[in-house]
C-alpha cells in the first residue's frame, strides 16, 4: 500500500447523482476514501451520511465513459438513474466501478427473516455488482478521470496503464467443449472492465499450445513478447503442453521469468485452477479465475523436471504410478462422464487391488545433487524404499482434480514435491477409506498411508503407467527435481 498515490482531495467536491435504486433522500453524493481499500459513498449534504461502503478488494476496474443520450433510448444497462435526470440532455459522464463481491450465503435464520447477515468462513462464488454514478453536469471531467485513475491504482495495486493479454483457447477440452464460449462471455468482458485488451487464439490441432510455447509465434504478426500475460483456457493438458513448449526453448528460463500466466479451467479435471483458487481462498470457476487475473497478483510457483531414458519433461501438477495412474489413464474410455469417471474406475481398482514392484529413492536436501545418468546409483544419503506399491502419487498441487485434494499440505511455493504412497499390506477397507478421503485430504491420515516431502527423487517402477500431469509418458525409471518459484501465476495475495 505504501506505493499507492495519495487520495485526491478534489474528490470531495465532485458531485455525482446518487443511484436512484438506493432510494436515498440525498440527490447528490461524493466519494471518500477511508483507508484499507474501503471507499465510502457519502451524501453531499452537510451531514455527509455514509450511503454505501464499497470494498475495493472486490473491484477489478474503474472507468469513466461519456454516455450519449437519446431521448427515446435506454442508455444504461443496469442501475439506470431514472430521476432526477442529468440536466445535460446531449450526454453524461458515467463513473463505473466493476465489483465482484463474494455472495453471502443465506442461513436458515435469514431465509425465515430472523437474521440479516452471516459471516461464512468458507469462500463463496463471486457475483457481478456494478456501481454506476452519473456525474453531475458542469463537473470538471478531467478531475473525475484523475480520481478514476487513482481508484484503478488502488483496485489493482499498479498504475493504470495499457495491457494486452493473449487468451489461448483449447476448443476440445472438457466434456462440454465450451472454452470458447466462456472466453467470449466471461473472460474478455471482465478483462475489458479491468482495462485489459485481449486477443483470442483458438488452437487448431493437438500440440498447438506446445508449438506456440516453443516458437513464441502466435499468429502472422504477433509473438508471445507482444503480450503482457498469457491466459490458458483448457484442461491441465493444455497447460502441460504450453509449459513444455516453453521449456524446449534455449532461453527457457529467461522466457519463463518474463511470462505471467493465468489459467481458466475448461477441462475435465482442472487440478491447477482448483489449486490456484483454493490457495487464493476463492471458489473454483471461470468468474473467480478471471477475477484473480484481473486483480493481477502474481505468485511464483514451483515446477519440476522429469528425466526418463529418452526425454526430459517439465511438470507443474502430478506424477502418478500404480493404481492412481491406472484410474487416470484406463478411465479415458468413459471420458463422457466428466470427473465422475475417476470415482467409477477407482471403485473398480479397489476391487482388483493390484500392486506393483518398484524402488523409490528420495532426498530432502535443499540443493540436491542428482546422478547424471539413470544408470548411475543414487547418492548413499538418499532414503530408499523397495517394495510392492499400491499407489505412488507425487504432487506440486493441493488438488489433482476439482474434487480431489490429493496433497493437502502442498503449497504453490513450498519448494518440495510431496509424495503420497500406499504399500502392501493394505486391506480393501483401508484402501476404500483412502479413496473416500481424497475429496477432503483426510486420506493422508489413514493408517498405513505414507506422505513424504522431497526435493528430488528417482522411481524405478515395474508395470502400470508413468502418468505425468495426466499424460502417459514412456515406461521405465524417472528422476525428478524441483525448480522452485519460477512459474509466475495469477493468484490471490495470500496464495503461497
Ligand atoms: N483444435 C484441436 N483439435 C483437436 N485436439 C486439440 C485441439 N486443441 C487442443 N487439442 C488437444 O486436446 C487435448 C485435451 O486437452 P486438455 O487436456 O486441455 O483437456 P481435457 O483433457 O478435457 O482436460 P484435463 O486435462 O483437465 O483432463 C490435448 O491433448 C490437446 O492437444
Short mmCIF file of C-alpha atoms and ligand atoms in Angstrom, two decimals:
data_model
loop_
_atom_site.label_atom_id
_atom_site.label_comp_id
_atom_site.label_asym_id
_atom_site.label_seq_id
_atom_site.Cartn_x
_atom_site.Cartn_y
_atom_site.Cartn_z
CA UNK A 1 0.00 0.00 0.00
CA UNK A 2 2.94 2.37 0.59
CA UNK A 3 3.48 2.93 -3.17
CA UNK A 4 -0.11 3.96 -3.75
CA UNK A 5 -0.76 7.59 -4.74
CA UNK A 6 -2.42 9.86 -2.20
CA UNK A 7 -6.20 10.06 -2.36
CA UNK A 8 -7.13 13.20 -4.38
CA UNK A 9 -8.80 15.70 -2.08
CA UNK A 10 -10.73 17.12 -5.06
CA UNK A 11 -12.97 14.01 -4.98
CA UNK A 12 -14.95 15.56 -2.10
CA UNK A 13 -16.05 18.38 -4.43
CA UNK A 14 -17.12 16.19 -7.36
CA UNK A 15 -20.89 15.80 -7.33
CA UNK A 16 -22.33 12.50 -8.52
CA UNK A 17 -26.02 11.63 -8.78
CA UNK A 18 -26.95 9.16 -6.06
CA UNK A 19 -28.08 5.95 -7.83
CA UNK A 20 -31.90 6.01 -7.57
CA UNK A 21 -32.13 2.36 -6.54
CA UNK A 22 -30.50 3.33 -3.23
CA UNK A 23 -33.69 5.29 -2.55
CA UNK A 24 -31.74 7.93 -0.70
CA UNK A 25 -33.19 11.35 0.10
CA UNK A 26 -29.84 12.80 -0.94
CA UNK A 27 -29.80 13.74 -4.65
CA UNK A 28 -26.01 14.02 -4.83
CA UNK A 29 -23.18 12.05 -3.31
CA UNK A 30 -19.38 12.01 -3.47
CA UNK A 31 -16.52 9.54 -2.97
CA UNK A 32 -14.42 9.37 0.20
CA UNK A 33 -11.50 7.01 0.70
CA UNK A 34 -11.38 5.61 4.24
CA UNK A 35 -8.11 3.60 4.08
CA UNK A 36 -7.84 -0.20 3.97
CA UNK A 37 -9.19 -0.20 0.43
CA UNK A 38 -12.63 0.91 1.66
CA UNK A 39 -14.44 3.53 -0.41
CA UNK A 40 -17.37 5.30 1.20
CA UNK A 41 -20.10 6.95 -0.84
CA UNK A 42 -21.25 9.89 1.25
CA UNK A 43 -24.21 12.17 0.80
CA UNK A 44 -23.42 15.71 -0.34
CA UNK A 45 -25.45 17.20 2.49
CA UNK A 46 -23.55 18.80 5.33
CA UNK A 47 -24.13 15.67 7.44
CA UNK A 48 -22.04 13.57 4.97
CA UNK A 49 -24.03 10.42 5.72
CA UNK A 50 -22.39 7.22 4.50
CA UNK A 51 -24.78 5.79 1.90
CA UNK A 52 -22.72 2.77 0.91
CA UNK A 53 -19.28 1.28 1.56
CA UNK A 54 -17.51 -0.38 -1.37
CA UNK A 55 -14.65 -2.77 -0.72
CA UNK A 56 -12.10 -2.07 -3.43
CA UNK A 57 -10.63 -5.56 -2.89
CA UNK A 58 -13.76 -6.82 -4.69
CA UNK A 59 -13.33 -4.40 -7.61
CA UNK A 60 -11.50 -5.16 -10.85
CA UNK A 61 -11.81 -1.88 -12.68
CA UNK A 62 -12.94 1.74 -12.68
CA UNK A 63 -13.97 3.56 -15.84
CA UNK A 64 -15.30 6.95 -16.88
CA UNK A 65 -17.38 6.93 -20.06
CA UNK A 66 -19.36 9.55 -21.89
CA UNK A 67 -22.79 8.05 -22.50
CA UNK A 68 -24.63 9.79 -25.32
CA UNK A 69 -28.23 10.47 -24.59
CA UNK A 70 -31.09 9.74 -26.96
CA UNK A 71 -34.44 10.71 -25.52
CA UNK A 72 -36.18 7.50 -26.65
CA UNK A 73 -33.48 5.02 -25.74
CA UNK A 74 -32.47 3.20 -22.62
CA UNK A 75 -28.83 4.11 -22.10
CA UNK A 76 -27.51 2.29 -19.09
CA UNK A 77 -27.70 -1.49 -18.84
CA UNK A 78 -28.04 -1.61 -15.08
CA UNK A 79 -28.65 0.78 -12.23
CA UNK A 80 -30.05 3.28 -14.66
CA UNK A 81 -30.84 6.53 -12.97
CA UNK A 82 -34.45 7.45 -13.64
CA UNK A 83 -34.74 10.53 -11.51
CA UNK A 84 -33.51 13.12 -11.21
CA UNK A 85 -32.36 13.36 -14.80
CA UNK A 86 -28.97 14.86 -15.58
CA UNK A 87 -29.57 18.36 -16.94
CA UNK A 88 -27.32 17.89 -19.97
CA UNK A 89 -29.52 16.00 -22.42
CA UNK A 90 -26.76 15.54 -25.01
CA UNK A 91 -24.67 13.18 -22.95
CA UNK A 92 -23.41 12.45 -19.45
CA UNK A 93 -20.23 11.20 -17.94
CA UNK A 94 -20.71 7.96 -16.02
CA UNK A 95 -18.22 6.68 -13.46
CA UNK A 96 -18.47 2.90 -13.11
CA UNK A 97 -16.88 0.63 -10.52
CA UNK A 98 -16.88 -3.01 -11.61
CA UNK A 99 -17.17 -5.05 -8.42
CA UNK A 100 -17.45 -8.79 -7.87
CA UNK A 101 -18.11 -9.38 -4.15
CA UNK A 102 -18.46 -12.87 -2.74
CA UNK A 103 -22.10 -13.82 -2.47
CA UNK A 104 -23.28 -14.02 1.12
CA UNK A 105 -24.72 -17.45 1.80
CA UNK A 106 -28.21 -17.42 3.32
CA UNK A 107 -28.53 -19.21 6.64
CA UNK A 108 -31.87 -20.80 7.57
CA UNK A 109 -32.38 -17.91 10.04
CA UNK A 110 -32.04 -15.40 7.17
CA UNK A 111 -34.38 -17.38 4.91
CA UNK A 112 -37.04 -17.04 7.59
CA UNK A 113 -36.22 -13.38 8.13
CA UNK A 114 -34.83 -13.98 11.66
CA UNK A 115 -31.33 -12.66 10.93
CA UNK A 116 -29.88 -10.16 8.48
CA UNK A 117 -26.24 -11.05 7.87
CA UNK A 118 -24.00 -14.06 8.12
CA UNK A 119 -20.24 -14.49 8.22
CA UNK A 120 -19.24 -17.69 6.49
CA UNK A 121 -15.68 -18.90 6.93
CA UNK A 122 -15.78 -20.58 3.54
CA UNK A 123 -15.22 -18.75 0.27
CA UNK A 124 -18.34 -18.16 -1.77
CA UNK A 125 -18.88 -17.66 -5.51
CA UNK A 126 -18.49 -14.06 -6.66
CA UNK A 127 -21.30 -12.12 -8.31
CA UNK A 128 -21.18 -9.10 -10.61
CA UNK A 129 -22.28 -5.91 -8.88
CA UNK A 130 -21.59 -2.69 -10.78
CA UNK A 131 -21.83 0.74 -9.21
CA UNK A 132 -22.66 3.42 -11.78
CA UNK A 133 -22.66 7.08 -10.91
CA UNK A 134 -23.81 9.75 -13.34
CA UNK A 135 -21.51 12.74 -12.93
CA UNK A 136 -23.39 15.94 -12.25
CA UNK A 137 -23.34 18.41 -15.18
CA UNK A 138 -20.72 21.13 -15.02
CA UNK A 139 -18.28 18.96 -13.09
CA UNK A 140 -14.68 19.02 -14.29
CA UNK A 141 -14.31 15.77 -16.26
CA UNK A 142 -10.54 15.85 -16.02
CA UNK A 143 -10.83 15.83 -12.24
CA UNK A 144 -13.22 12.85 -12.46
CA UNK A 145 -10.73 11.00 -14.67
CA UNK A 146 -7.89 11.74 -12.22
CA UNK A 147 -9.96 10.27 -9.36
CA UNK A 148 -10.82 7.22 -11.50
CA UNK A 149 -7.12 6.66 -12.29
CA UNK A 150 -6.23 6.72 -8.59
CA UNK A 151 -9.10 4.35 -7.84
CA UNK A 152 -7.89 1.98 -10.57
CA UNK A 153 -4.42 2.02 -8.97
CA UNK A 154 -5.96 1.18 -5.56
CA UNK A 155 -8.00 -1.64 -7.14
CA UNK A 156 -5.09 -3.47 -8.80
CA UNK A 157 -2.11 -2.15 -6.86
CA UNK A 158 -0.50 -0.82 -10.09
CA UNK A 159 -0.84 2.42 -12.05
CA UNK A 160 -3.45 2.37 -14.80
CA UNK A 161 -1.54 1.50 -17.99
CA UNK A 162 -2.50 -0.21 -21.26
CA UNK A 163 -2.15 -4.01 -21.08
CA UNK A 164 -2.75 -6.66 -23.72
CA UNK A 165 -3.21 -10.35 -22.84
CA UNK A 166 -3.22 -13.40 -25.08
CA UNK A 167 -6.09 -15.83 -24.48
CA UNK A 168 -5.23 -19.30 -25.76
CA UNK A 169 -8.37 -21.43 -26.05
CA UNK A 170 -8.49 -25.21 -26.47
CA UNK A 171 -11.93 -25.82 -28.03
CA UNK A 172 -11.67 -29.58 -27.46
CA UNK A 173 -11.13 -29.51 -23.70
CA UNK A 174 -13.67 -30.67 -21.15
CA UNK A 175 -16.88 -32.65 -21.55
CA UNK A 176 -18.83 -29.53 -22.63
CA UNK A 177 -16.19 -28.17 -25.01
CA UNK A 178 -17.33 -24.66 -24.15
CA UNK A 179 -13.98 -22.92 -23.58
CA UNK A 180 -14.54 -20.50 -26.47
CA UNK A 181 -17.94 -19.53 -25.18
CA UNK A 182 -16.53 -18.88 -21.68
CA UNK A 183 -13.78 -16.75 -23.23
CA UNK A 184 -16.31 -14.58 -25.09
CA UNK A 185 -18.94 -14.25 -22.38
CA UNK A 186 -16.91 -14.13 -19.16
CA UNK A 187 -13.18 -13.63 -19.66
CA UNK A 188 -12.99 -10.97 -22.38
CA UNK A 189 -15.74 -8.73 -20.90
CA UNK A 190 -14.16 -8.85 -17.42
CA UNK A 191 -10.70 -8.08 -18.83
CA UNK A 192 -12.15 -5.06 -20.62
CA UNK A 193 -13.71 -3.86 -17.37
CA UNK A 194 -10.24 -4.10 -15.84
CA UNK A 195 -8.84 -2.04 -18.71
CA UNK A 196 -7.07 -5.01 -20.34
CA UNK A 197 -7.23 -5.59 -24.11
CA UNK A 198 -7.01 -9.20 -25.30
CA UNK A 199 -6.51 -11.29 -28.42
CA UNK A 200 -8.08 -14.74 -28.54
CA UNK A 201 -6.33 -17.57 -30.37
CA UNK A 202 -8.17 -20.90 -30.69
CA UNK A 203 -5.94 -23.97 -31.02
CA UNK A 204 -6.49 -25.71 -34.33
CA UNK A 205 -4.85 -29.06 -33.57
CA UNK A 206 -3.39 -31.19 -30.77
CA UNK A 207 0.01 -29.88 -29.57
CA UNK A 208 -0.77 -26.40 -30.95
CA UNK A 209 -0.29 -24.88 -27.46
CA UNK A 210 3.13 -26.58 -27.32
CA UNK A 211 4.13 -25.07 -30.69
CA UNK A 212 3.16 -21.60 -29.52
CA UNK A 213 5.14 -22.07 -26.30
CA UNK A 214 8.18 -23.32 -28.19
CA UNK A 215 8.22 -20.89 -31.12
CA UNK A 216 6.53 -17.94 -29.36
CA UNK A 217 4.77 -17.34 -32.69
CA UNK A 218 1.10 -16.62 -32.07
CA UNK A 219 -0.18 -15.56 -35.48
CA UNK A 220 1.06 -13.90 -38.63
CA UNK A 221 2.30 -10.78 -36.94
CA UNK A 222 2.41 -11.45 -33.19
CA UNK A 223 4.68 -13.31 -30.77
CA UNK A 224 4.39 -14.01 -27.04
CA UNK A 225 6.64 -10.99 -26.44
CA UNK A 226 3.82 -8.73 -27.67
CA UNK A 227 1.68 -9.70 -24.68
CA UNK A 228 1.80 -8.80 -21.01
CA UNK A 229 0.33 -12.17 -19.97
CA UNK A 230 -0.98 -15.45 -21.39
CA UNK A 231 -4.29 -16.92 -20.28
CA UNK A 232 -4.64 -20.64 -20.90
CA UNK A 233 -8.21 -21.85 -21.33
CA UNK A 234 -8.40 -25.63 -21.45
CA UNK A 235 -7.66 -28.54 -19.18
CA UNK A 236 -4.44 -29.38 -17.37
CA UNK A 237 -3.23 -30.97 -20.62
CA UNK A 238 -3.24 -27.56 -22.33
CA UNK A 239 -1.11 -26.02 -19.55
CA UNK A 240 1.26 -29.01 -19.68
CA UNK A 241 1.66 -28.62 -23.45
CA UNK A 242 2.29 -24.87 -23.33
CA UNK A 243 4.77 -25.13 -20.45
CA UNK A 244 6.69 -28.00 -22.08
CA UNK A 245 6.83 -25.99 -25.30
CA UNK A 246 8.40 -23.03 -23.48
CA UNK A 247 10.84 -25.35 -21.69
CA UNK A 248 12.12 -26.66 -25.05
CA UNK A 249 13.49 -23.24 -25.87
CA UNK A 250 17.20 -22.45 -25.43
CA UNK A 251 16.19 -19.37 -23.44
CA UNK A 252 13.52 -21.26 -21.45
CA UNK A 253 14.29 -19.81 -18.01
CA UNK A 254 14.52 -16.24 -19.33
CA UNK A 255 11.20 -16.70 -21.17
CA UNK A 256 9.57 -18.14 -18.03
CA UNK A 257 10.84 -15.25 -15.94
CA UNK A 258 9.06 -12.77 -18.26
CA UNK A 259 5.84 -14.79 -18.63
CA UNK A 260 2.80 -14.20 -16.49
CA UNK A 261 0.25 -16.97 -16.72
CA UNK A 262 -3.44 -17.10 -15.99
CA UNK A 263 -5.50 -20.29 -16.12
CA UNK A 264 -9.22 -20.78 -16.64
CA UNK A 265 -10.24 -24.39 -16.04
CA UNK A 266 -12.25 -25.68 -19.00
CA UNK A 267 -11.08 -29.31 -18.89
CA UNK A 268 -12.40 -32.36 -17.16
CA UNK A 269 -10.05 -32.40 -14.13
CA UNK A 270 -8.87 -28.76 -13.75
CA UNK A 271 -6.44 -29.61 -10.93
CA UNK A 272 -4.33 -26.49 -11.47
CA UNK A 273 -7.17 -23.98 -11.40
CA UNK A 274 -8.64 -25.71 -8.34
CA UNK A 275 -5.23 -25.42 -6.63
CA UNK A 276 -4.85 -21.73 -7.50
CA UNK A 277 -8.35 -20.79 -6.38
CA UNK A 278 -8.03 -22.88 -3.20
CA UNK A 279 -4.73 -21.14 -2.36
CA UNK A 280 -6.36 -17.76 -3.09
CA UNK A 281 -9.38 -18.54 -0.92
CA UNK A 282 -11.73 -18.45 -3.88
CA UNK A 283 -14.27 -20.88 -5.23
CA UNK A 284 -13.16 -22.67 -8.41
CA UNK A 285 -14.90 -21.42 -11.59
CA UNK A 286 -14.26 -19.16 -14.62
CA UNK A 287 -15.58 -15.99 -12.97
CA UNK A 288 -13.37 -16.31 -9.88
CA UNK A 289 -10.37 -17.37 -12.01
CA UNK A 290 -10.81 -14.32 -14.27
CA UNK A 291 -11.22 -12.16 -11.16
CA UNK A 292 -7.76 -13.27 -9.96
CA UNK A 293 -6.28 -12.47 -13.39
CA UNK A 294 -7.86 -9.01 -13.38
CA UNK A 295 -6.60 -8.27 -9.87
CA UNK A 296 -3.11 -9.09 -11.15
CA UNK A 297 -1.37 -10.54 -8.06
CA UNK A 298 1.33 -12.94 -9.21
CA UNK A 299 2.70 -15.89 -7.21
CA UNK A 300 5.94 -17.59 -8.27
CA UNK A 301 5.03 -21.29 -8.25
CA UNK A 302 7.23 -24.40 -8.22
CA UNK A 303 7.58 -26.76 -11.14
CA UNK A 304 9.86 -29.77 -11.63
CA UNK A 305 11.84 -31.56 -14.32
CA UNK A 306 11.37 -35.26 -15.01
CA UNK A 307 14.08 -37.22 -16.80
CA UNK A 308 13.40 -40.59 -18.43
CA UNK A 309 15.84 -42.66 -20.52
CA UNK A 310 14.70 -40.79 -23.65
CA UNK A 311 13.34 -37.38 -22.68
CA UNK A 312 13.16 -34.53 -20.24
CA UNK A 313 9.74 -33.16 -19.29
CA UNK A 314 8.50 -30.30 -17.18
CA UNK A 315 5.74 -30.92 -14.66
CA UNK A 316 3.54 -28.44 -12.83
CA UNK A 317 0.99 -30.86 -11.42
CA UNK A 318 1.49 -34.53 -10.50
CA UNK A 319 3.30 -37.73 -11.35
CA UNK A 320 1.21 -40.84 -10.72
CA UNK A 321 2.11 -44.51 -10.90
CA UNK A 322 0.26 -47.64 -9.74
CA UNK A 323 -3.48 -47.59 -9.16
CA UNK A 324 -3.86 -43.79 -9.47
CA UNK A 325 -2.23 -43.88 -12.92
CA UNK A 326 -4.45 -46.84 -13.83
CA UNK A 327 -7.54 -44.86 -12.78
CA UNK A 328 -6.45 -41.76 -14.71
CA UNK A 329 -5.39 -43.48 -17.94
CA UNK A 330 -7.67 -46.52 -18.17
CA UNK A 331 -10.79 -44.44 -17.43
CA UNK A 332 -10.26 -42.43 -20.66
CA UNK A 333 -12.80 -44.78 -22.27
CA UNK A 334 -15.56 -43.32 -20.05
CA UNK A 335 -14.43 -39.70 -20.51
CA UNK A 336 -18.03 -38.69 -21.30
CA UNK A 337 -18.79 -38.98 -17.54
CA UNK A 338 -16.61 -35.94 -16.78
CA UNK A 339 -14.90 -36.01 -13.40
CA UNK A 340 -17.06 -38.89 -12.10
CA UNK A 341 -15.10 -41.22 -14.37
CA UNK A 342 -12.40 -41.27 -11.68
CA UNK A 343 -14.88 -42.46 -8.98
CA UNK A 344 -16.24 -45.23 -11.18
CA UNK A 345 -12.80 -46.51 -12.16
CA UNK A 346 -11.48 -46.03 -8.60
CA UNK A 347 -14.12 -48.43 -7.26
CA UNK A 348 -13.08 -50.98 -9.87
CA UNK A 349 -9.37 -50.61 -8.97
CA UNK A 350 -10.11 -51.23 -5.28
CA UNK A 351 -11.93 -54.42 -6.16
CA UNK A 352 -8.92 -55.58 -8.18
CA UNK A 353 -6.37 -54.24 -5.66
CA UNK A 354 -3.38 -54.57 -7.96
CA UNK A 355 0.12 -53.91 -6.64
CA UNK A 356 3.37 -53.22 -8.45
CA UNK A 357 7.01 -53.79 -7.57
CA UNK A 358 9.17 -50.68 -7.50
CA UNK A 359 12.03 -48.79 -5.90
CA UNK A 360 11.60 -45.21 -4.69
CA UNK A 361 14.69 -43.21 -3.64
CA UNK A 362 14.48 -39.63 -2.44
CA UNK A 363 16.24 -36.75 -0.71
CA UNK A 364 15.19 -33.64 1.20
CA UNK A 365 18.44 -31.82 0.58
CA UNK A 366 17.55 -28.20 -0.38
CA UNK A 367 20.27 -28.36 -3.08
CA UNK A 368 20.15 -31.99 -4.20
CA UNK A 369 22.87 -33.46 -6.39
CA UNK A 370 21.34 -35.85 -8.91
CA UNK A 371 23.15 -38.65 -10.73
CA UNK A 372 23.78 -37.51 -14.29
CA UNK A 373 22.54 -40.83 -15.72
CA UNK A 374 19.67 -43.10 -14.75
CA UNK A 375 22.19 -45.96 -14.91
CA UNK A 376 24.21 -44.46 -12.05
CA UNK A 377 23.17 -45.27 -8.46
CA UNK A 378 21.55 -42.57 -6.33
CA UNK A 379 23.77 -40.97 -3.62
CA UNK A 380 24.07 -43.02 -0.42
CA UNK A 381 22.49 -40.26 1.63
CA UNK A 382 19.13 -40.76 -0.17
CA UNK A 383 16.37 -42.78 1.52
CA UNK A 384 15.44 -45.91 -0.44
CA UNK A 385 12.11 -47.82 -0.35
CA UNK A 386 11.95 -51.06 -2.35
CA UNK A 387 8.58 -52.75 -2.06
CA UNK A 388 5.19 -53.67 -3.51
CA UNK A 389 3.35 -50.38 -4.14
CA UNK A 390 -0.40 -49.97 -4.44
CA UNK A 391 -0.06 -46.35 -5.46
CA UNK A 392 2.53 -43.62 -5.80
CA UNK A 393 1.40 -40.02 -6.28
CA UNK A 394 3.91 -37.15 -6.38
CA UNK A 395 2.44 -33.66 -6.37
CA UNK A 396 3.15 -29.93 -6.55
CA UNK A 397 -0.51 -29.07 -6.23
CA UNK A 398 -3.01 -29.42 -3.42
CA UNK A 399 -5.64 -30.69 -5.90
CA UNK A 400 -5.08 -33.08 -8.80
CA UNK A 401 -8.69 -32.51 -9.87
CA UNK A 402 -11.58 -30.30 -8.74
CA UNK A 403 -12.86 -32.97 -6.36
CA UNK A 404 -9.54 -34.43 -5.27
CA UNK A 405 -7.38 -32.84 -2.58
CA UNK A 406 -4.61 -35.34 -3.20
CA UNK A 407 -1.86 -33.40 -1.39
CA UNK A 408 -3.38 -31.19 1.30
CA UNK A 409 0.00 -29.85 2.51
CA UNK A 410 1.21 -28.76 -0.93
CA UNK A 411 1.56 -25.02 -1.49
CA UNK A 412 2.22 -23.15 -4.73
CA UNK A 413 5.62 -22.12 -3.47
CA UNK A 414 6.91 -24.64 -0.90
CA UNK A 415 9.99 -25.86 -2.78
CA UNK A 416 9.17 -29.57 -2.43
CA UNK A 417 7.41 -32.42 -4.17
CA UNK A 418 5.04 -34.24 -1.79
CA UNK A 419 4.57 -37.94 -2.41
CA UNK A 420 1.61 -39.97 -1.18
CA UNK A 421 2.29 -43.71 -1.04
CA UNK A 422 0.33 -46.87 -0.26
CA UNK A 423 2.28 -50.09 0.05
CA UNK A 424 1.30 -53.67 0.73
CA UNK A 425 -0.13 -54.93 3.01
CA UNK A 426 -3.28 -52.78 2.81
CA UNK A 427 -6.82 -54.06 3.27
CA UNK A 428 -9.57 -53.16 0.79
CA UNK A 429 -11.37 -51.45 3.67
CA UNK A 430 -8.44 -49.07 4.27
CA UNK A 431 -7.92 -48.54 0.54
CA UNK A 432 -11.60 -47.55 0.31
CA UNK A 433 -11.13 -45.10 3.18
CA UNK A 434 -8.20 -43.58 1.26
CA UNK A 435 -10.33 -43.14 -1.84
CA UNK A 436 -13.22 -41.68 0.15
CA UNK A 437 -10.89 -39.29 2.00
CA UNK A 438 -9.48 -37.81 -1.20
CA UNK A 439 -12.04 -35.02 -1.53
CA UNK A 440 -11.17 -33.59 1.91
CA UNK A 441 -7.48 -34.56 2.13
CA UNK A 442 -8.18 -36.90 5.07
CA UNK A 443 -6.71 -39.86 3.16
CA UNK A 444 -3.22 -39.00 4.39
CA UNK A 445 -4.40 -39.85 7.94
CA UNK A 446 -5.49 -43.41 7.10
CA UNK A 447 -3.35 -45.99 8.94
CA UNK A 448 -0.63 -47.32 6.68
CA UNK A 449 -0.65 -44.31 4.32
CA UNK A 450 2.69 -42.54 3.86
CA UNK A 451 3.22 -38.90 2.85
CA UNK A 452 6.78 -37.68 2.31
CA UNK A 453 8.28 -34.40 1.10
CA UNK A 454 11.38 -34.37 -1.09
CA UNK A 455 13.34 -32.07 -3.35
CA UNK A 456 14.43 -34.83 -5.75
CA UNK A 457 13.60 -38.49 -6.27
CA UNK A 458 14.04 -41.48 -8.51
CA UNK A 459 11.35 -44.07 -9.16
CA UNK A 460 12.19 -47.41 -10.76
CA UNK A 461 8.76 -48.87 -11.47
CA UNK A 462 7.66 -52.24 -12.81
CA UNK A 463 4.26 -52.20 -14.55
CA UNK A 464 1.39 -49.68 -14.59
CA UNK A 465 1.85 -46.29 -16.34
CA UNK A 466 4.11 -43.33 -15.86
CA UNK A 467 1.45 -40.61 -15.75
CA UNK A 468 2.87 -37.08 -15.79
CA UNK A 469 0.36 -34.21 -15.40
CA UNK A 470 -2.36 -36.57 -16.67
CA UNK A 471 -0.45 -37.61 -19.82
CA UNK A 472 1.25 -41.01 -20.29
CA UNK A 473 4.99 -40.80 -20.83
CA UNK A 474 7.33 -43.69 -21.62
CA UNK A 475 7.78 -46.61 -19.18
CA UNK A 476 10.88 -47.16 -17.10
CA UNK A 477 12.75 -45.20 -14.45
CA UNK A 478 12.14 -41.48 -13.90
CA UNK A 479 14.14 -38.94 -11.95
CA UNK A 480 12.60 -35.71 -10.72
CA UNK A 481 13.88 -32.45 -9.28
CA UNK A 482 12.06 -29.34 -8.06
CA UNK A 483 12.67 -25.97 -9.73
CA UNK A 484 11.33 -23.66 -7.05
CA UNK A 485 9.31 -20.49 -7.74
CA UNK A 486 9.76 -19.99 -11.49
CA UNK A 487 6.23 -20.06 -12.90
CA UNK A 488 4.51 -16.68 -12.43
CA UNK A 489 0.85 -17.39 -11.99
CA UNK A 490 -2.03 -15.02 -11.23
CA UNK A 491 -3.19 -16.00 -7.74
CA UNK A 492 -4.58 -14.14 -4.75
CA UNK A 493 -2.34 -12.05 -2.50
CA UNK A 494 -2.44 -14.66 0.28
CA UNK A 495 -1.53 -17.56 -2.02
CA UNK A 496 1.91 -19.05 -1.46
N1 LIG B 1 -8.20 -27.96 -32.14
C1 LIG B 1 -7.91 -29.12 -31.56
N2 LIG B 1 -8.31 -30.29 -32.13
C2 LIG B 1 -8.05 -31.46 -31.53
N3 LIG B 1 -7.38 -31.59 -30.36
C3 LIG B 1 -6.96 -30.48 -29.75
C4 LIG B 1 -7.20 -29.18 -30.32
N4 LIG B 1 -6.67 -28.25 -29.48
C5 LIG B 1 -6.12 -28.95 -28.46
N5 LIG B 1 -6.28 -30.26 -28.61
C6 LIG B 1 -5.88 -31.37 -27.72
O1 LIG B 1 -6.93 -31.57 -26.77
C7 LIG B 1 -6.41 -32.41 -25.76
C8 LIG B 1 -7.19 -32.27 -24.49
O2 LIG B 1 -6.95 -31.04 -23.90
P1 LIG B 1 -6.90 -30.84 -22.31
O3 LIG B 1 -6.04 -31.87 -21.69
O4 LIG B 1 -6.55 -29.42 -22.07
O5 LIG B 1 -8.42 -31.05 -21.90
P2 LIG B 1 -9.06 -32.20 -21.00
O6 LIG B 1 -8.35 -33.48 -21.25
O7 LIG B 1 -10.51 -32.13 -21.25
O8 LIG B 1 -8.83 -31.69 -19.52
P3 LIG B 1 -7.93 -32.28 -18.31
O9 LIG B 1 -6.50 -32.32 -18.81
O10 LIG B 1 -8.11 -31.28 -17.19
O11 LIG B 1 -8.48 -33.62 -18.02
C9 LIG B 1 -4.93 -32.09 -25.69
O12 LIG B 1 -4.21 -33.27 -25.90
C10 LIG B 1 -4.69 -31.12 -26.84
O13 LIG B 1 -3.51 -31.40 -27.56
#
